[in-house]
CSV table of C-alpha atoms in Angstrom, one decimal:
chain,number,residue,atom,x,y,z
A,1,MET,CA,-0.8,9.0,-16.4
A,2,ALA,CA,1.8,9.3,-13.7
A,3,ILE,CA,1.2,7.6,-10.4
A,4,LYS,CA,0.5,10.3,-7.8
A,5,ILE,CA,1.7,9.7,-4.3
A,6,GLY,CA,1.1,12.0,-1.4
A,7,ILE,CA,4.1,12.4,0.9
A,8,SER,CA,5.2,14.3,4.0
A,9,ALA,CA,7.3,17.1,2.7
A,10,CYS,CA,10.1,16.4,5.2
A,11,VAL,CA,10.5,12.9,3.7
A,12,LEU,CA,11.4,14.6,0.4
A,13,GLY,CA,14.1,16.5,2.1
A,14,GLU,CA,12.3,19.8,2.7
A,15,LYS,CA,13.4,21.5,5.9
A,16,VAL,CA,10.0,21.8,7.5
A,17,ARG,CA,10.3,19.9,10.7
A,18,TYR,CA,9.9,21.4,14.1
A,19,ASP,CA,13.7,21.4,14.6
A,20,GLY,CA,14.3,23.0,11.2
A,21,GLY,CA,15.5,19.8,9.7
A,22,HIS,CA,14.2,17.1,7.4
A,23,LYS,CA,13.9,13.3,7.1
A,24,ALA,CA,14.9,12.7,3.5
A,25,SER,CA,14.3,9.1,2.3
A,26,ALA,CA,16.8,7.7,-0.1
A,27,PHE,CA,14.3,5.2,-1.4
A,28,CYS,CA,11.7,7.9,-2.1
A,29,LEU,CA,14.3,10.3,-3.7
A,30,GLN,CA,16.2,7.7,-5.7
A,31,GLN,CA,14.4,4.5,-6.5
A,32,LEU,CA,10.8,5.6,-6.5
A,33,LEU,CA,11.2,9.2,-7.8
A,34,PRO,CA,11.5,8.3,-11.6
A,35,LEU,CA,8.3,6.3,-11.5
A,36,VAL,CA,5.8,8.6,-9.6
A,37,SER,CA,4.7,12.1,-9.2
A,38,TYR,CA,4.8,13.3,-5.6
A,39,VAL,CA,2.3,15.6,-3.9
A,40,PRO,CA,4.3,17.0,-0.9
A,41,ILE,CA,2.4,18.2,2.1
A,42,CYS,CA,3.5,19.5,5.5
A,43,PRO,CA,0.2,20.0,7.4
A,44,GLU,CA,1.9,21.8,10.3
A,45,MET,CA,3.4,24.4,8.0
A,46,ALA,CA,0.2,24.5,6.0
A,47,ILE,CA,-1.7,25.7,9.1
A,48,GLY,CA,0.8,28.5,9.7
A,49,MET,CA,3.3,26.9,12.0
A,50,PRO,CA,6.9,28.1,11.3
A,51,SER,CA,10.1,26.0,11.1
A,52,PRO,CA,11.7,25.7,13.5
A,53,ARG,CA,8.8,25.7,16.0
A,54,PRO,CA,7.9,24.5,19.4
A,55,ALA,CA,7.2,20.7,19.5
A,56,ILE,CA,3.6,19.5,19.6
A,57,ARG,CA,2.0,16.3,20.9
A,58,LEU,CA,-1.2,14.3,21.0
A,59,GLN,CA,-2.9,14.7,24.4
A,60,LEU,CA,-6.3,13.6,25.6
A,61,ASP,CA,-8.6,16.2,27.1
A,62,GLU,CA,-10.9,15.6,30.1
A,63,LYS,CA,-13.5,14.0,27.7
A,64,GLN,CA,-10.9,11.7,26.3
A,65,ASN,CA,-10.8,13.5,22.9
A,66,VAL,CA,-7.4,13.6,21.2
A,67,ARG,CA,-6.0,17.1,20.9
A,68,LEU,CA,-3.0,18.4,19.0
A,69,VAL,CA,-1.3,20.8,21.5
A,70,GLN,CA,2.0,22.5,22.1
A,71,SER,CA,4.3,20.4,24.3
A,72,ASN,CA,5.6,23.2,26.5
A,73,ASP,CA,2.3,25.0,26.8
A,74,THR,CA,-0.8,22.7,26.3
A,75,ARG,CA,-3.1,25.7,26.3
A,76,ILE,CA,-1.9,26.4,22.8
A,77,ASP,CA,-4.2,24.0,20.8
A,78,HIS,CA,-3.9,23.4,17.1
A,79,THR,CA,-6.6,20.7,16.8
A,80,GLN,CA,-9.3,22.8,15.1
A,81,SER,CA,-6.9,24.4,12.7
A,82,MET,CA,-5.7,21.0,11.6
A,83,LEU,CA,-9.2,19.6,11.3
A,84,ASP,CA,-10.2,22.7,9.2
A,85,TYR,CA,-7.2,22.2,7.0
A,86,THR,CA,-8.0,18.5,6.4
A,87,ALA,CA,-11.6,19.2,5.7
A,88,LYS,CA,-10.6,21.7,3.0
A,89,THR,CA,-7.6,19.7,1.6
A,90,LEU,CA,-8.3,16.0,1.7
A,91,PRO,CA,-11.2,16.1,-0.9
A,92,ARG,CA,-8.6,17.0,-3.5
A,93,PHE,CA,-6.7,13.7,-3.0
A,94,SER,CA,-9.1,11.2,-4.5
A,95,ASP,CA,-6.7,10.6,-7.4
A,96,LEU,CA,-3.8,9.6,-5.2
A,97,SER,CA,-2.6,6.0,-5.4
A,98,GLY,CA,-0.6,6.0,-2.1
A,99,TYR,CA,0.7,8.2,0.7
A,100,ILE,CA,4.0,8.1,2.5
A,101,VAL,CA,3.9,9.8,6.0
A,102,CYS,CA,6.5,10.7,8.5
A,103,ALA,CA,6.8,8.2,11.4
A,104,LYS,CA,6.2,9.3,15.0
A,105,SER,CA,4.8,12.7,14.0
A,106,PRO,CA,1.8,13.9,16.0
A,107,SER,CA,0.3,15.2,12.8
A,108,CYS,CA,1.5,12.6,10.3
A,109,GLY,CA,2.4,9.4,12.1
A,110,MET,CA,0.5,6.4,10.9
A,111,GLU,CA,0.8,4.4,14.2
A,112,ARG,CA,2.7,4.3,17.5
A,113,VAL,CA,2.7,8.0,18.1
A,114,ARG,CA,3.2,9.1,21.7
A,115,LEU,CA,-0.1,9.9,23.4
A,116,PHE,CA,-0.4,11.8,26.7
A,117,ASP,CA,-3.3,11.9,29.2
A,118,ALA,CA,-5.0,15.1,30.3
A,119,LYS,CA,-2.5,15.6,33.1
A,120,GLY,CA,0.5,15.3,30.7
A,121,GLN,CA,1.5,11.8,31.7
A,122,GLN,CA,2.7,9.6,28.8
A,123,LEU,CA,0.3,6.7,28.0
A,124,GLY,CA,2.6,5.0,25.5
A,125,LYS,CA,2.9,4.9,21.7
A,126,LEU,CA,-0.8,4.5,21.2
A,127,GLY,CA,-1.7,7.4,18.9
A,128,VAL,CA,-2.2,8.2,15.2
A,129,GLY,CA,-1.2,11.6,13.8
A,130,LEU,CA,-4.2,13.8,13.5
A,131,TYR,CA,-3.7,14.6,9.8
A,132,THR,CA,-3.1,11.0,8.9
A,133,HIS,CA,-6.0,9.8,11.0
A,134,GLN,CA,-8.3,12.1,9.0
A,135,LEU,CA,-6.7,10.9,5.7
A,136,MET,CA,-7.2,7.2,6.4
A,137,GLN,CA,-10.8,7.9,7.5
A,138,LYS,CA,-11.5,9.8,4.3
A,139,TYR,CA,-9.8,7.2,2.0
A,140,PRO,CA,-9.9,3.8,3.8
A,141,TRP,CA,-8.7,2.1,0.6
A,142,LEU,CA,-5.6,4.3,0.1
A,143,PRO,CA,-2.2,2.6,0.6
A,144,VAL,CA,-0.5,4.5,3.5
A,145,GLU,CA,2.9,3.8,4.8
A,146,GLU,CA,5.5,5.4,7.1
A,147,ASP,CA,9.0,6.4,5.9
A,148,GLY,CA,10.7,4.4,8.6
A,149,ARG,CA,8.8,1.2,7.8
A,150,LEU,CA,10.1,1.4,4.2
A,151,PHE,CA,13.5,0.2,5.5
A,152,ASP,CA,11.8,-3.2,6.0
A,153,ALA,CA,12.1,-5.1,2.7
A,154,ASP,CA,8.8,-6.9,3.1
A,155,LEU,CA,6.8,-3.8,4.1
A,156,ARG,CA,8.4,-1.8,1.3
A,157,GLU,CA,7.5,-4.4,-1.3
A,158,ASN,CA,4.0,-4.8,0.1
A,159,PHE,CA,3.4,-1.0,0.0
A,160,ILE,CA,4.7,-0.6,-3.6
A,161,CYS,CA,2.6,-3.6,-4.7
A,162,ARG,CA,-0.5,-1.9,-3.3
A,163,VAL,CA,0.3,1.5,-4.8
A,164,PHE,CA,0.8,0.1,-8.4
A,165,SER,CA,-2.3,-2.1,-8.0
A,166,CYS,CA,-4.4,0.8,-6.8
A,167,HIS,CA,-3.2,3.0,-9.7
A,168,ASP,CA,-4.0,0.2,-12.2
A,169,TYR,CA,-7.6,0.0,-10.9
A,170,GLN,CA,-8.0,3.7,-10.9
A,171,GLN,CA,-6.8,3.9,-14.5
A,172,THR,CA,-9.0,1.0,-15.5
A,173,MET,CA,-12.1,2.8,-14.2
A,174,ARG,CA,-11.0,6.3,-15.1
A,175,ASP,CA,-13.6,6.7,-17.9
A,176,GLY,CA,-16.4,5.0,-15.9
A,177,PHE,CA,-17.0,1.8,-14.0
A,178,SER,CA,-18.5,-1.2,-15.7
A,179,ILE,CA,-18.9,-4.9,-14.7
A,180,GLY,CA,-17.1,-5.9,-17.9
A,181,LYS,CA,-14.0,-3.8,-16.9
A,182,LEU,CA,-14.2,-5.3,-13.3
A,183,VAL,CA,-14.3,-8.9,-14.6
A,184,VAL,CA,-11.2,-8.3,-16.9
A,185,PHE,CA,-9.3,-6.5,-14.1
A,186,HIS,CA,-10.1,-9.2,-11.5
A,187,SER,CA,-9.1,-12.0,-13.9
A,188,ARG,CA,-5.6,-10.4,-14.1
A,189,TYR,CA,-5.3,-10.0,-10.4
A,190,LYS,CA,-6.5,-13.5,-9.2
A,191,PHE,CA,-3.1,-15.0,-8.5
A,192,LEU,CA,-1.6,-11.8,-7.0
A,193,VAL,CA,-4.6,-11.7,-4.5
A,194,MET,CA,-4.2,-15.5,-3.9
A,195,ALA,CA,-0.5,-14.9,-2.9
A,196,HIS,CA,-1.5,-12.3,-0.3
A,197,SER,CA,-4.8,-13.8,1.0
A,198,PRO,CA,-6.4,-17.1,-0.1
A,199,ALA,CA,-9.5,-16.1,1.8
A,200,ALA,CA,-9.8,-12.7,0.0
A,201,TYR,CA,-9.2,-14.5,-3.3
A,202,ARG,CA,-12.5,-16.4,-2.6
A,203,THR,CA,-14.3,-13.4,-1.2
A,204,LEU,CA,-13.4,-11.1,-4.2
A,205,GLY,CA,-14.4,-13.9,-6.6
A,206,ARG,CA,-17.8,-14.1,-5.1
A,207,LEU,CA,-18.1,-10.3,-5.1
A,208,VAL,CA,-17.4,-10.2,-8.9
A,209,ALA,CA,-19.7,-13.1,-9.5
A,210,GLN,CA,-22.6,-11.2,-7.7
A,211,ALA,CA,-21.7,-7.9,-9.3
A,212,LYS,CA,-25.3,-7.3,-10.7
A,213,LEU,CA,-26.6,-7.2,-7.1
A,214,PHE,CA,-24.8,-4.0,-6.3
A,215,ALA,CA,-25.1,-0.4,-7.4
A,216,PRO,CA,-22.2,0.5,-9.7
A,217,ASP,CA,-20.6,3.1,-7.5
A,218,GLU,CA,-20.9,0.9,-4.4
A,219,LEU,CA,-19.4,-2.0,-6.2
A,220,CYS,CA,-16.5,0.1,-7.6
A,221,GLN,CA,-15.5,1.3,-4.2
A,222,ARG,CA,-16.2,-1.9,-2.3
A,223,TYR,CA,-14.0,-3.9,-4.7
A,224,LEU,CA,-11.1,-1.4,-4.4
A,225,LEU,CA,-11.4,-1.4,-0.6
A,226,GLU,CA,-11.4,-5.2,-0.3
A,227,LEU,CA,-8.6,-5.5,-2.9
A,228,MET,CA,-6.4,-3.1,-0.9
A,229,GLN,CA,-7.2,-4.9,2.3
A,230,ALA,CA,-6.3,-8.2,0.8
A,231,LEU,CA,-3.0,-7.0,-0.6
A,232,LYS,CA,-2.0,-5.4,2.7
A,233,ASN,CA,-1.3,-9.0,4.0
A,234,ILE,CA,2.3,-9.9,3.6
A,235,ALA,CA,2.6,-12.7,1.0
A,236,THR,CA,4.4,-15.7,2.6
A,237,ARG,CA,6.7,-18.3,0.9
A,238,LYS,CA,4.0,-20.9,1.5
A,239,GLN,CA,1.4,-18.7,-0.3
A,240,HIS,CA,3.7,-17.8,-3.2
A,241,THR,CA,4.5,-21.5,-3.6
A,242,ASN,CA,0.8,-22.3,-3.8
A,243,VAL,CA,0.4,-19.7,-6.6
A,244,LEU,CA,3.5,-21.0,-8.4
A,245,GLN,CA,2.2,-24.5,-8.4
A,246,HIS,CA,-1.2,-23.3,-9.7
A,247,LEU,CA,0.5,-21.5,-12.5
A,248,GLN,CA,2.6,-24.5,-13.2
A,249,GLY,CA,-0.6,-26.5,-13.6
A,250,PHE,CA,-1.5,-24.5,-16.7
A,251,LEU,CA,1.7,-25.7,-18.4
A,252,LYS,CA,1.4,-29.4,-17.6
A,253,HIS,CA,0.4,-30.4,-21.1
A,254,SER,CA,3.0,-28.3,-22.8
A,255,LEU,CA,6.1,-29.2,-20.8
A,256,ASN,CA,8.1,-32.4,-21.2
A,257,ALA,CA,9.1,-34.5,-18.2
A,258,ASP,CA,12.5,-32.9,-17.7
A,259,ALA,CA,11.1,-29.4,-17.9
A,260,LYS,CA,8.3,-30.2,-15.4
A,261,GLN,CA,10.9,-31.7,-13.0
A,262,GLU,CA,13.2,-28.7,-13.3
A,263,LEU,CA,10.3,-26.3,-12.6
A,264,THR,CA,9.0,-28.4,-9.7
A,265,GLU,CA,12.4,-28.5,-8.1
A,266,LEU,CA,13.0,-24.8,-8.5
A,267,ILE,CA,9.6,-24.0,-6.8
A,268,HIS,CA,10.6,-26.4,-4.0
A,269,ARG,CA,13.9,-24.7,-3.6
A,270,TYR,CA,12.1,-21.3,-3.4
A,271,ARG,CA,9.8,-22.8,-0.7
A,272,GLN,CA,12.8,-23.9,1.3
A,273,GLY,CA,14.4,-20.4,1.0
A,274,PHE,CA,17.4,-21.3,-1.2
A,275,VAL,CA,16.4,-19.1,-4.2
A,276,PRO,CA,14.5,-15.8,-4.5
A,277,LEU,CA,11.0,-15.6,-5.9
A,278,LEU,CA,12.3,-14.2,-9.1
A,279,ALA,CA,13.9,-17.5,-10.0
A,280,PRO,CA,10.8,-19.7,-10.5
A,281,ILE,CA,8.9,-16.7,-11.9
A,282,THR,CA,11.6,-16.2,-14.6
A,283,LEU,CA,11.5,-19.9,-15.5
A,284,LEU,CA,7.7,-19.8,-15.7
A,285,GLN,CA,7.9,-16.8,-18.0
A,286,HIS,CA,10.5,-18.6,-20.2
A,287,HIS,CA,8.1,-21.5,-20.7
A,288,LEU,CA,5.3,-19.1,-21.5
A,289,LYS,CA,7.3,-17.6,-24.3
A,290,LEU,CA,7.8,-21.0,-25.8
A,291,GLN,CA,4.2,-22.2,-25.1
A,292,PRO,CA,2.0,-19.1,-25.0
A,293,ASN,CA,-1.0,-19.0,-22.7
A,294,SER,CA,-2.7,-15.6,-22.8
A,295,TYR,CA,-4.6,-16.0,-19.5
A,296,VAL,CA,-1.5,-16.9,-17.5
A,297,SER,CA,0.7,-14.4,-19.3
A,298,SER,CA,-1.8,-11.6,-18.4
A,299,GLN,CA,-1.5,-12.2,-14.7
A,300,ARG,CA,-0.3,-9.2,-12.8
A,301,TYR,CA,1.4,-11.6,-10.4
A,302,PHE,CA,4.4,-11.8,-12.7
A,303,GLU,CA,5.1,-8.0,-12.6
A,304,PRO,CA,3.0,-6.1,-10.0
A,305,TYR,CA,5.4,-3.2,-10.2
A,306,PRO,CA,8.4,-2.3,-12.4
A,307,GLU,CA,11.3,-4.7,-12.3
A,308,SER,CA,13.7,-1.8,-12.0
A,309,LEU,CA,12.7,-1.3,-8.4
A,310,GLY,CA,14.5,-4.6,-7.6
A,311,LEU,CA,12.0,-5.6,-4.9
A,312,ARG,CA,11.9,-9.3,-5.9
A,313,ALA,CA,15.6,-9.8,-6.5
């Protein structure tokens, strides 16, 4: 089944912005497009606003509630229309594996959206777009990222890792949750989680070990939420090195002295920043082909997303 990603329609090049333009993302339209199925949404157009249209903004009312109002006439308030739309639309998105929103937008921005006080004075970039706020409240486990942040290589790789991991979990549990499925899934993701959060590695391990203490539906959602929170941490070179050394340990009895030394040195060179992560991973996979180990080979860490995306190169 195709990976479904929600996306702000303007990021796909649709001319739906307030100025009649778009914010087409080359990454979304070129690299990612062949691998996913997009669900484009422009919530402002969906509630009947035209393009072009007067600009809108987030503004606090006298009771400090966030309102979505027209910038040049704050008496025109779109808050309730947007909340009604999200209440009707968001329940249909439970099968999404990620969402890409438009940065800075008062409806879609994920963070750092301009916020104004009741008198119209700017308070700073403190807000979250009203639509995206409701989306993240409804699906706290859903990987959400802004188009602008996808220019950052680390943030882009992290988001894609979460999307493909989320989809894998959803597909694993598609025909119903079971502890057996959870154990198999978790065993494949141990080292990927370790690379992103050693603390979450231990926490998720305990959660799986105590699986029988939870109702199935609760455990299914709790594991996904904690997995996505763990993977949201940017994996560091130090943490990747720790994982690589753990994986090397599984091969200690099958490698000769020269092979061990070569692998050790390559991992050390990665740690120092001289070679990319793909270098020691490729050498590990080479040795696994010669000396198979089904547990290690099954680790999602080796390929958390398609190599064609070039995110580890």
